[in-house]
Coordinates of C-alpha atoms in Angstrom, one line a residue:
M1 CA -66.2 9.0 16.1
F2 CA -65.6 10.7 12.7
R3 CA -63.4 13.3 14.5
R4 CA -61.3 10.7 16.3
S5 CA -60.7 8.9 13.0
I6 CA -59.4 12.1 11.4
Q7 CA -57.1 12.7 14.4
L8 CA -55.7 9.2 14.1
V9 CA -54.9 9.7 10.4
F10 CA -53.0 12.9 11.1
L11 CA -51.1 11.1 13.9
L12 CA -50.0 8.2 11.7
A13 CA -49.4 10.4 8.6
P14 CA -45.5 10.4 9.0
F15 CA -45.5 6.6 9.0
L16 CA -48.0 6.1 6.3
A17 CA -46.7 8.6 3.8
G18 CA -46.6 7.0 0.3
C19 CA -48.4 4.0 1.8
I20 CA -52.0 5.0 2.2
F21 CA -53.2 3.2 -1.0
E22 CA -50.9 0.2 -0.5
P23 CA -51.9 -3.1 1.1
P24 CA -51.3 -3.0 4.9
E25 CA -48.7 -5.9 4.7
E26 CA -46.5 -3.7 2.4
C27 CA -46.5 -0.7 4.8
D28 CA -43.9 0.0 7.5
N29 CA -45.4 -0.6 10.9
V30 CA -42.1 0.0 12.8
R31 CA -40.2 3.3 13.1
I32 CA -36.6 3.0 14.4
I33 CA -34.7 6.2 15.4
F34 CA -30.9 6.2 15.6
H35 CA -29.2 8.1 18.4
Y36 CA -25.6 8.7 19.2
C37 CA -25.4 10.8 22.3
P38 CA -22.0 10.6 24.1
E39 CA -22.2 11.1 27.8
G40 CA -22.3 14.8 28.8
T41 CA -22.9 16.0 25.2
V42 CA -25.8 16.7 22.9
C43 CA -26.8 14.0 20.3
Q44 CA -24.3 14.0 17.4
T45 CA -25.7 11.1 15.3
S46 CA -25.1 12.3 11.8
E47 CA -21.9 14.1 12.7
H48 CA -20.2 10.8 13.6
I49 CA -22.2 8.2 11.7
E50 CA -22.7 8.4 7.9
Q51 CA -24.3 5.0 7.3
V52 CA -26.0 2.2 9.3
H53 CA -26.3 -1.5 8.5
L54 CA -29.5 -2.5 10.3
L55 CA -29.9 -6.3 11.0
V56 CA -33.2 -7.7 12.3
F57 CA -33.2 -11.1 14.0
G58 CA -36.2 -13.1 14.9
Q59 CA -37.0 -14.8 18.2
D60 CA -34.9 -17.8 17.1
N61 CA -31.9 -15.4 16.6
R62 CA -31.9 -15.9 12.8
L63 CA -31.7 -13.0 10.4
V64 CA -35.1 -12.1 8.9
Q65 CA -34.3 -8.6 7.4
Q66 CA -31.5 -6.2 6.8
K67 CA -31.0 -2.8 5.2
V68 CA -28.5 -0.1 4.7
V69 CA -29.6 3.4 5.8
S70 CA -27.7 6.6 4.9
L71 CA -27.7 9.4 7.5
D72 CA -27.6 12.9 5.9
A73 CA -27.3 15.7 8.5
C74 CA -30.6 14.6 10.0
G75 CA -32.3 16.1 13.0
T76 CA -34.0 12.8 13.7
C77 CA -32.2 9.9 12.0
G78 CA -34.1 6.8 11.5
T79 CA -35.8 4.3 9.2
G80 CA -39.0 2.2 8.8
L81 CA -39.5 -1.5 8.9
N82 CA -42.3 -3.8 8.0
L83 CA -42.4 -6.6 10.5
A84 CA -45.0 -9.2 11.5
P85 CA -46.1 -9.1 15.2
G86 CA -43.6 -10.7 17.5
R87 CA -40.2 -10.3 19.2
Y88 CA -37.1 -9.1 17.4
G89 CA -33.5 -8.3 18.1
L90 CA -32.0 -5.3 16.3
V91 CA -28.3 -4.9 15.6
A92 CA -27.2 -1.6 14.1
V93 CA -23.6 -1.1 12.8
G94 CA -22.5 2.4 12.0
N95 CA -19.8 3.2 9.4
A96 CA -19.2 -0.3 8.1
F97 CA -17.4 0.8 4.9
E98 CA -14.5 -0.7 2.9
N99 CA -12.6 -1.7 6.1
T100 CA -15.4 -3.8 7.6
V101 CA -17.2 -7.0 6.7
L102 CA -20.3 -8.2 8.6
D103 CA -19.1 -11.8 8.6
A104 CA -21.6 -14.6 9.0
P105 CA -24.6 -12.4 9.8
G106 CA -27.2 -15.2 9.3
T107 CA -27.5 -15.7 13.1
L108 CA -27.1 -13.4 16.0
E109 CA -24.5 -15.6 17.7
G110 CA -22.4 -15.9 14.5
L111 CA -22.3 -12.2 13.6
R112 CA -18.8 -10.8 13.8
L113 CA -17.1 -7.6 12.4
A114 CA -13.8 -8.0 10.6
H115 CA -11.5 -6.4 8.1
P116 CA -11.8 -8.0 4.7
A117 CA -8.0 -8.2 4.5
Y118 CA -8.0 -10.4 7.6
L119 CA -10.5 -12.8 6.2
A120 CA -8.4 -13.0 3.0
G121 CA -5.2 -13.6 5.0
N122 CA -3.7 -10.2 4.0
P123 CA -2.2 -7.4 6.1
I124 CA -4.6 -5.2 8.0
T125 CA -4.2 -1.4 7.8
T126 CA -7.0 0.0 10.0
N127 CA -10.6 -0.5 11.1
D128 CA -13.4 1.8 10.2
S129 CA -14.7 4.3 12.8
L130 CA -17.4 1.8 14.0
Y131 CA -20.4 2.3 16.2
L132 CA -22.7 -0.4 17.5
G133 CA -26.3 -0.3 18.8
R134 CA -28.6 -3.1 19.9
K135 CA -32.3 -3.1 20.8
D136 CA -35.0 -5.8 21.6
I137 CA -38.4 -4.9 20.4
V138 CA -41.9 -6.4 20.5
V139 CA -44.1 -5.5 17.5
P140 CA -47.8 -5.5 18.5
P141 CA -50.6 -6.4 16.1
F142 CA -52.5 -3.5 14.4
E143 CA -50.3 -0.8 15.9
I144 CA -47.4 1.4 14.9
L145 CA -44.3 0.9 17.0
Q146 CA -41.6 3.6 17.4
D147 CA -38.4 2.8 19.3
T148 CA -34.8 4.1 19.6
V149 CA -31.4 2.4 19.0
N150 CA -28.6 4.0 20.9
F151 CA -25.1 3.7 19.6
S152 CA -21.8 3.4 21.4
S153 CA -18.3 3.8 19.9
I154 CA -16.5 0.5 19.4
H155 CA -13.3 1.9 18.0
L156 CA -10.3 3.9 19.2
A157 CA -8.9 6.5 16.8
F158 CA -5.2 7.4 16.7
K159 CA -3.1 9.8 14.8
I160 CA 0.7 9.6 14.7
L161 CA 3.2 12.3 13.7
V162 CA 6.8 11.2 13.0
R163 CA 9.3 14.0 12.9
G164 CA 13.0 14.2 12.0
L165 CA 12.9 11.8 9.0
H166 CA 15.2 14.0 7.0
L167 CA 18.0 12.5 9.2
L168 CA 17.3 9.1 7.6
T169 CA 18.5 8.4 4.0
T170 CA 15.9 7.1 1.6
K171 CA 14.8 7.3 -2.0
A172 CA 13.2 10.6 -3.0
S173 CA 9.5 10.8 -1.9
E174 CA 9.7 7.3 -0.4
P175 CA 8.8 7.1 3.4
P176 CA 12.0 6.0 5.2
V177 CA 9.9 4.3 8.0
S178 CA 6.7 2.3 8.5
I179 CA 4.5 1.8 11.6
V180 CA 3.5 -1.6 13.0
L181 CA 1.1 -2.4 15.8
E182 CA 1.5 -5.9 17.2
G183 CA -1.0 -7.8 19.3
L184 CA -4.3 -6.4 18.1
F185 CA -7.6 -8.4 18.1
P186 CA -8.9 -8.5 14.5
L187 CA -12.5 -9.4 15.2
Y188 CA -15.5 -7.9 17.1
T189 CA -18.4 -10.1 18.2
L190 CA -21.5 -9.3 20.2
Q191 CA -20.5 -11.8 22.9
Q192 CA -16.7 -11.4 23.3
K193 CA -16.3 -7.9 22.0
A194 CA -12.7 -7.5 20.6
S195 CA -11.4 -11.1 20.0
G196 CA -9.6 -13.5 17.7
P197 CA -5.9 -14.5 17.3
P198 CA -3.7 -11.4 17.8
Q199 CA -2.6 -9.8 14.6
S200 CA -0.3 -7.0 13.5
Y201 CA -1.7 -3.9 11.9
Y202 CA 0.3 -1.9 9.3
P203 CA -1.2 1.6 9.1
A204 CA -0.8 3.6 5.9
G205 CA 0.3 7.2 6.0
T206 CA 1.5 10.3 4.1
Y207 CA 5.1 11.2 3.8
Y208 CA 6.1 14.9 3.4
D209 CA 9.6 14.7 1.9
S210 CA 10.5 18.4 2.2
S211 CA 9.6 18.5 5.8
G212 CA 10.8 15.1 6.9
I213 CA 7.4 14.3 8.4
F214 CA 5.2 11.1 8.2
I215 CA 1.5 11.2 9.3
S216 CA -0.7 8.2 9.9
R217 CA -4.3 7.9 11.1
F218 CA -5.9 4.6 12.0
N219 CA -8.5 2.9 14.2
I220 CA -8.5 -0.2 16.3
F221 CA -11.3 -2.1 18.1
R222 CA -12.2 -1.0 21.6
G223 CA -11.7 -3.8 24.1
N224 CA -8.1 -4.6 23.1
D225 CA -5.7 -5.1 26.0
P226 CA -3.3 -2.2 25.7
D227 CA -0.6 -4.1 27.7
G228 CA -0.6 -6.7 24.9
I229 CA -0.1 -4.1 22.1
F230 CA 3.3 -2.9 21.0
L231 CA 3.9 0.1 18.6
G232 CA 6.9 -0.3 16.5
L233 CA 8.8 2.0 14.1
H234 CA 10.6 0.2 11.4
D235 CA 13.0 1.3 8.6
N236 CA 12.7 0.3 5.0
E237 CA 14.7 -2.9 5.6
G238 CA 12.4 -4.1 8.3
N239 CA 14.7 -3.3 11.2
T240 CA 13.0 -2.1 14.4
L241 CA 14.1 1.4 15.2
E242 CA 12.0 1.8 18.4
R243 CA 9.3 -0.3 20.1
V244 CA 7.0 0.7 23.0
N245 CA 4.2 -0.9 24.9
M246 CA 0.9 0.9 24.4
G247 CA -0.4 0.2 27.9
Q248 CA 2.6 1.8 29.5
L249 CA 2.5 4.7 27.0
M250 CA -1.2 5.4 27.9
R251 CA -0.7 5.2 31.6
Q252 CA 2.2 7.7 31.5
A253 CA -0.2 10.1 29.7
G254 CA -3.1 9.4 32.2
I255 CA -5.3 7.8 29.5
D256 CA -7.7 4.9 30.3
P257 CA -8.7 3.2 27.0
D258 CA -11.8 1.8 28.8
T259 CA -13.2 5.2 29.6
V260 CA -11.7 7.6 27.0
G261 CA -14.4 9.3 24.9
D262 CA -14.9 9.5 21.2
V263 CA -11.7 11.4 20.5
T264 CA -8.5 10.9 18.4
L265 CA -5.5 10.0 20.5
P266 CA -2.4 11.8 19.3
L267 CA 1.0 10.1 19.3
E268 CA 4.3 11.7 18.3
I269 CA 7.5 10.0 17.3
V270 CA 10.6 12.3 17.3
I271 CA 13.9 11.3 15.7
T272 CA 16.9 13.4 16.9
G273 CA 20.2 12.0 15.9
M274 CA 20.5 8.6 17.5
D275 CA 17.6 9.1 19.9
I276 CA 14.0 8.2 19.1
T277 CA 11.2 9.1 21.5
I278 CA 7.5 8.0 21.4
Q279 CA 5.0 9.8 23.4
V280 CA 1.4 11.0 23.7
S281 CA 1.5 14.6 22.5
N282 CA -1.4 16.8 21.7
W283 CA -0.2 18.1 18.3
E284 CA -2.8 20.0 16.4
T285 CA -3.6 20.7 12.8
E286 CA -2.4 24.3 13.1
E287 CA 1.0 23.1 14.3
L288 CA 1.2 20.6 11.5
E289 CA 0.4 23.2 8.9
A290 CA 3.3 25.3 10.2
L291 CA 5.7 22.3 10.0
L292 CA 4.8 21.7 6.4
H293 CA 5.6 25.3 5.3

C-alpha cells in the first residue's frame, strides 16, 4: 500500500507542483493541452499561436472562468484549471490581439469575435490571425483530468503587391493608391461562423517611393462568400482604378477558400500605362528584395 501511494505521488507530481501544501480546492485538477496540427503536418502549435484566451462555460452555457495563456516555443502547450466536478464547455481563441474583441463572452451563445473598430463604428483594417478550438469535458470528483483542445484556423491571410506606382503622380512618400475589400462579414460566432452585415475593409500597407511599390498584408474571417467580395484599387481622390470579384479571381487560380490550408495567398496588382491587372501571383520575399534595390 505504501509503495502504491508513492507511485501515485510521482504520477501526479506535474499537476501538483507548487500545490502540495495548499488546500485541495485551490489546486488545479484539470490539465488542458493545446494542439494545432494541420492535416498532413506535424503539430505546429507555438509556431502559429502566441497566446490563447481560454473560456470555460458551465452546463448552463454561462461563463464560469477565463484566462489568458502565453505559448512560448513549447513542446507541449497547455494550462491548468481548478474546476468543481461537472460538465463544462471550453472555448479557446488563439491570437486575439489588438484586432480582436471577444464580445459578449458571458454566455456561450452570445460569444462573438469582432474587430474593435467595427464595434466603435470605425473602418476595419484587418483581422488577427485567429485560431479556434472547442472541447466538452466532464470533471470527475477526486481525480485529475487531462484533455486536449485542437485548434483550427478561422482566418485567411493575404499579401498584396502593387507595382508600377511610379506612373501615378502623388506627393513625395505618399502612397498614390489604397486598397478596399467590399462585402466582408465583420463577425465570427460559434453558431454562424463568419456573419454580420457586410462591411468594407481598408488594409494598411507600406509604400516604397523609390521603387513605386505598395505592399499590404491582412487577414479576413474564413467562411466569407468569395463571390460576394470585391477587391478595389483606388486613387487618392477615391476614384476606382480597378475592381475585381475575389471569387472569380480565386477560381481562375484554382484556389478553393473552403479547403485552402494555413498559408498566405499572394495577390499582385500591376500598373502598366493605362492597363491594370489583378491576379494571384506567387511573388516571394526574395523577389521583393530585388525590386526594392
